[in-house]
């Protein structure tokens, strides 16, 4: 992990209620021998999908699906192979049919990239946006960002 040692102010892994660990793969590198910018979209997808679809969290009701409609990434520091990293994610806002996420990748205590993602809940058959139910909103509460 040849990342800078100075953390970005205001971005700490502890700020994110859902976290997971992953490894940099050799295939994630670009010709400059750091993680390719495009690969970060996959890292962010991994944390969103793991939060939304894994376990018994109840965030993926039968017959409904989450569709990504917005992803904005800020690249903050290089990350290299070999090494591991932490993914942090939290819900920053719930809309009528959407969930907005704040996400980050950390190599040690250094944030190497951060992102904002918006997903919309859609009916799996019609592909039309579907309002969040009270039950879904309740199930998101543990994953809201800390103030």
PDB file of C-alpha atoms in Angstrom:
ATOM      1  CA  UNK A   1       0.000   0.000   0.000  1.00  0.00           C
ATOM      2  CA  UNK A   2       2.046   2.937  -1.214  1.00  0.00           C
ATOM      3  CA  UNK A   3      -0.613   5.521  -0.379  1.00  0.00           C
ATOM      4  CA  UNK A   4       0.095   8.916   1.181  1.00  0.00           C
ATOM      5  CA  UNK A   5       0.127   8.866   4.971  1.00  0.00           C
ATOM      6  CA  UNK A   6      -1.991  11.979   5.499  1.00  0.00           C
ATOM      7  CA  UNK A   7      -5.753  11.306   5.784  1.00  0.00           C
ATOM      8  CA  UNK A   8      -8.234  13.544   3.957  1.00  0.00           C
ATOM      9  CA  UNK A   9     -10.004  15.754   6.556  1.00  0.00           C
ATOM     10  CA  UNK A  10     -13.613  14.748   7.161  1.00  0.00           C
ATOM     11  CA  UNK A  11     -13.329  11.311   5.533  1.00  0.00           C
ATOM     12  CA  UNK A  12     -12.874   8.503   8.043  1.00  0.00           C
ATOM     13  CA  UNK A  13     -13.818   4.869   7.719  1.00  0.00           C
ATOM     14  CA  UNK A  14     -15.591   5.102  11.084  1.00  0.00           C
ATOM     15  CA  UNK A  15     -18.053   7.566   9.512  1.00  0.00           C
ATOM     16  CA  UNK A  16     -19.576   4.768   7.404  1.00  0.00           C
ATOM     17  CA  UNK A  17     -22.011   2.343   9.073  1.00  0.00           C
ATOM     18  CA  UNK A  18     -21.404  -0.525   6.620  1.00  0.00           C
ATOM     19  CA  UNK A  19     -17.859  -1.686   5.860  1.00  0.00           C
ATOM     20  CA  UNK A  20     -16.111  -4.536   4.116  1.00  0.00           C
ATOM     21  CA  UNK A  21     -12.580  -5.528   3.241  1.00  0.00           C
ATOM     22  CA  UNK A  22     -11.323  -6.502  -0.206  1.00  0.00           C
ATOM     23  CA  UNK A  23      -7.994  -7.023  -1.951  1.00  0.00           C
ATOM     24  CA  UNK A  24      -6.370  -5.145  -4.806  1.00  0.00           C
ATOM     25  CA  UNK A  25      -6.010  -7.563  -7.697  1.00  0.00           C
ATOM     26  CA  UNK A  26      -3.056  -7.399 -10.070  1.00  0.00           C
ATOM     27  CA  UNK A  27      -5.583  -7.039 -12.915  1.00  0.00           C
ATOM     28  CA  UNK A  28      -6.941  -3.854 -11.273  1.00  0.00           C
ATOM     29  CA  UNK A  29      -3.769  -1.960 -12.214  1.00  0.00           C
ATOM     30  CA  UNK A  30      -3.211   0.354 -15.147  1.00  0.00           C
ATOM     31  CA  UNK A  31       0.112   0.960 -16.999  1.00  0.00           C
ATOM     32  CA  UNK A  32       1.085   3.426 -14.218  1.00  0.00           C
ATOM     33  CA  UNK A  33       0.955   0.483 -11.771  1.00  0.00           C
ATOM     34  CA  UNK A  34      -1.799   1.955  -9.616  1.00  0.00           C
ATOM     35  CA  UNK A  35      -5.461   0.948  -9.427  1.00  0.00           C
ATOM     36  CA  UNK A  36      -7.184   2.037 -12.635  1.00  0.00           C
ATOM     37  CA  UNK A  37      -9.809   4.747 -12.152  1.00  0.00           C
ATOM     38  CA  UNK A  38     -12.499   2.618 -13.834  1.00  0.00           C
ATOM     39  CA  UNK A  39     -11.957  -0.190 -11.312  1.00  0.00           C
ATOM     40  CA  UNK A  40     -13.189   2.054  -8.489  1.00  0.00           C
ATOM     41  CA  UNK A  41     -16.701   1.880  -9.972  1.00  0.00           C
ATOM     42  CA  UNK A  42     -16.544  -1.889  -9.437  1.00  0.00           C
ATOM     43  CA  UNK A  43     -15.314  -1.442  -5.865  1.00  0.00           C
ATOM     44  CA  UNK A  44     -18.220   0.902  -5.147  1.00  0.00           C
ATOM     45  CA  UNK A  45     -20.654  -1.512  -6.802  1.00  0.00           C
ATOM     46  CA  UNK A  46     -19.363  -4.304  -4.552  1.00  0.00           C
ATOM     47  CA  UNK A  47     -20.233  -2.399  -1.387  1.00  0.00           C
ATOM     48  CA  UNK A  48     -23.665  -1.273  -2.661  1.00  0.00           C
ATOM     49  CA  UNK A  49     -24.661  -4.742  -3.859  1.00  0.00           C
ATOM     50  CA  UNK A  50     -23.366  -6.385  -0.686  1.00  0.00           C
ATOM     51  CA  UNK A  51     -25.381  -3.992   1.475  1.00  0.00           C
ATOM     52  CA  UNK A  52     -28.555  -4.192  -0.614  1.00  0.00           C
ATOM     53  CA  UNK A  53     -28.626  -7.872  -1.582  1.00  0.00           C
ATOM     54  CA  UNK A  54     -26.747  -9.873   1.054  1.00  0.00           C
ATOM     55  CA  UNK A  55     -28.001 -11.281   4.289  1.00  0.00           C
ATOM     56  CA  UNK A  56     -31.337 -10.772   5.927  1.00  0.00           C
ATOM     57  CA  UNK A  57     -31.381  -6.958   5.830  1.00  0.00           C
ATOM     58  CA  UNK A  58     -34.642  -6.932   3.827  1.00  0.00           C
ATOM     59  CA  UNK A  59     -33.474  -4.211   1.436  1.00  0.00           C
ATOM     60  CA  UNK A  60     -34.291  -6.269  -1.676  1.00  0.00           C
ATOM     61  CA  UNK A  61     -38.026  -7.050  -1.515  1.00  0.00           C
ATOM     62  CA  UNK A  62     -39.333  -9.781  -3.789  1.00  0.00           C
ATOM     63  CA  UNK A  63     -40.328  -8.498  -7.228  1.00  0.00           C
ATOM     64  CA  UNK A  64     -38.308  -5.270  -6.852  1.00  0.00           C
ATOM     65  CA  UNK A  65     -34.773  -4.308  -7.807  1.00  0.00           C
ATOM     66  CA  UNK A  66     -32.359  -1.409  -7.333  1.00  0.00           C
ATOM     67  CA  UNK A  67     -31.112   0.408 -10.441  1.00  0.00           C
ATOM     68  CA  UNK A  68     -28.068   2.694 -10.400  1.00  0.00           C
ATOM     69  CA  UNK A  69     -28.960   6.084 -11.941  1.00  0.00           C
ATOM     70  CA  UNK A  70     -26.024   8.247 -10.803  1.00  0.00           C
ATOM     71  CA  UNK A  71     -22.399   7.667  -9.842  1.00  0.00           C
ATOM     72  CA  UNK A  72     -19.869  10.461  -9.232  1.00  0.00           C
ATOM     73  CA  UNK A  73     -16.344   9.517  -8.131  1.00  0.00           C
ATOM     74  CA  UNK A  74     -13.595  11.713  -6.668  1.00  0.00           C
ATOM     75  CA  UNK A  75     -10.112  10.220  -6.905  1.00  0.00           C
ATOM     76  CA  UNK A  76      -8.015  11.266  -3.914  1.00  0.00           C
ATOM     77  CA  UNK A  77      -4.846   9.140  -3.759  1.00  0.00           C
ATOM     78  CA  UNK A  78      -3.153   6.287  -5.584  1.00  0.00           C
ATOM     79  CA  UNK A  79      -3.620   2.702  -4.472  1.00  0.00           C
ATOM     80  CA  UNK A  80      -1.257  -0.114  -5.467  1.00  0.00           C
ATOM     81  CA  UNK A  81      -0.943  -3.878  -5.591  1.00  0.00           C
ATOM     82  CA  UNK A  82      -0.395  -5.873  -3.460  1.00  0.00           C
ATOM     83  CA  UNK A  83      -2.623  -4.725  -0.677  1.00  0.00           C
ATOM     84  CA  UNK A  84      -6.042  -4.749   0.859  1.00  0.00           C
ATOM     85  CA  UNK A  85      -8.522  -1.933   1.325  1.00  0.00           C
ATOM     86  CA  UNK A  86     -11.701  -1.103   3.202  1.00  0.00           C
ATOM     87  CA  UNK A  87     -14.972  -0.081   1.586  1.00  0.00           C
ATOM     88  CA  UNK A  88     -17.292   2.195   3.543  1.00  0.00           C
ATOM     89  CA  UNK A  89     -20.874   3.004   2.620  1.00  0.00           C
ATOM     90  CA  UNK A  90     -23.776   4.816   4.231  1.00  0.00           C
ATOM     91  CA  UNK A  91     -27.146   6.157   3.165  1.00  0.00           C
ATOM     92  CA  UNK A  92     -27.103   9.950   2.977  1.00  0.00           C
ATOM     93  CA  UNK A  93     -30.723  10.428   1.863  1.00  0.00           C
ATOM     94  CA  UNK A  94     -33.865   8.450   1.173  1.00  0.00           C
ATOM     95  CA  UNK A  95     -36.190   9.823  -1.477  1.00  0.00           C
ATOM     96  CA  UNK A  96     -39.646   8.757  -2.599  1.00  0.00           C
ATOM     97  CA  UNK A  97     -38.254   6.011  -4.874  1.00  0.00           C
ATOM     98  CA  UNK A  98     -34.497   6.377  -4.329  1.00  0.00           C
ATOM     99  CA  UNK A  99     -31.589   5.907  -1.965  1.00  0.00           C
ATOM    100  CA  UNK A 100     -28.519   8.165  -2.098  1.00  0.00           C
ATOM    101  CA  UNK A 101     -25.262   6.647  -0.849  1.00  0.00           C
ATOM    102  CA  UNK A 102     -21.961   8.131   0.277  1.00  0.00           C
ATOM    103  CA  UNK A 103     -19.140   5.682  -0.371  1.00  0.00           C
ATOM    104  CA  UNK A 104     -15.390   5.584   0.138  1.00  0.00           C
ATOM    105  CA  UNK A 105     -12.325   3.390  -0.352  1.00  0.00           C
ATOM    106  CA  UNK A 106      -9.602   3.436   2.310  1.00  0.00           C
ATOM    107  CA  UNK A 107      -6.059   2.089   2.111  1.00  0.00           C
ATOM    108  CA  UNK A 108      -5.101   2.122   5.767  1.00  0.00           C
ATOM    109  CA  UNK A 109      -6.460   5.404   7.097  1.00  0.00           C
ATOM    110  CA  UNK A 110      -6.121   7.177   3.739  1.00  0.00           C
ATOM    111  CA  UNK A 111      -9.220   7.729   1.596  1.00  0.00           C
ATOM    112  CA  UNK A 112      -8.152   6.904  -1.971  1.00  0.00           C
ATOM    113  CA  UNK A 113     -11.556   7.600  -3.562  1.00  0.00           C
ATOM    114  CA  UNK A 114     -15.033   8.683  -2.569  1.00  0.00           C
ATOM    115  CA  UNK A 115     -18.320   8.542  -4.426  1.00  0.00           C
ATOM    116  CA  UNK A 116     -21.941   9.532  -4.421  1.00  0.00           C
ATOM    117  CA  UNK A 117     -24.342   6.981  -5.861  1.00  0.00           C
ATOM    118  CA  UNK A 118     -28.087   7.137  -6.355  1.00  0.00           C
ATOM    119  CA  UNK A 119     -30.187   4.021  -6.861  1.00  0.00           C
ATOM    120  CA  UNK A 120     -33.875   3.875  -7.708  1.00  0.00           C
ATOM    121  CA  UNK A 121     -36.179   1.080  -6.578  1.00  0.00           C
ATOM    122  CA  UNK A 122     -37.927  -0.394  -9.622  1.00  0.00           C
ATOM    123  CA  UNK A 123     -40.548  -3.020 -10.233  1.00  0.00           C
ATOM    124  CA  UNK A 124     -38.672  -6.003 -11.687  1.00  0.00           C
ATOM    125  CA  UNK A 125     -41.435  -6.707 -14.247  1.00  0.00           C
ATOM    126  CA  UNK A 126     -42.396  -3.194 -15.422  1.00  0.00           C
ATOM    127  CA  UNK A 127     -38.963  -1.553 -14.783  1.00  0.00           C
ATOM    128  CA  UNK A 128     -40.850   1.499 -13.450  1.00  0.00           C
ATOM    129  CA  UNK A 129     -39.809   3.366 -10.282  1.00  0.00           C
ATOM    130  CA  UNK A 130     -41.580   2.123  -7.162  1.00  0.00           C
ATOM    131  CA  UNK A 131     -42.072   4.111  -3.936  1.00  0.00           C
ATOM    132  CA  UNK A 132     -40.125   2.975  -0.888  1.00  0.00           C
ATOM    133  CA  UNK A 133     -42.429   1.330   1.614  1.00  0.00           C
ATOM    134  CA  UNK A 134     -42.419   2.162   5.317  1.00  0.00           C
ATOM    135  CA  UNK A 135     -40.839  -1.250   5.925  1.00  0.00           C
ATOM    136  CA  UNK A 136     -37.956  -0.571   3.510  1.00  0.00           C
ATOM    137  CA  UNK A 137     -37.380   2.869   5.053  1.00  0.00           C
ATOM    138  CA  UNK A 138     -37.277   1.274   8.511  1.00  0.00           C
ATOM    139  CA  UNK A 139     -34.789  -1.350   7.345  1.00  0.00           C
ATOM    140  CA  UNK A 140     -32.460   1.380   6.025  1.00  0.00           C
ATOM    141  CA  UNK A 141     -32.208   3.101   9.418  1.00  0.00           C
ATOM    142  CA  UNK A 142     -29.070   1.243  10.640  1.00  0.00           C
ATOM    143  CA  UNK A 143     -27.255   2.258   7.452  1.00  0.00           C
ATOM    144  CA  UNK A 144     -27.912   6.007   7.615  1.00  0.00           C
ATOM    145  CA  UNK A 145     -24.748   8.106   7.820  1.00  0.00           C
ATOM    146  CA  UNK A 146     -23.822   9.347  11.239  1.00  0.00           C
ATOM    147  CA  UNK A 147     -24.081  13.093  11.773  1.00  0.00           C
TER     148      UNK A 147
END
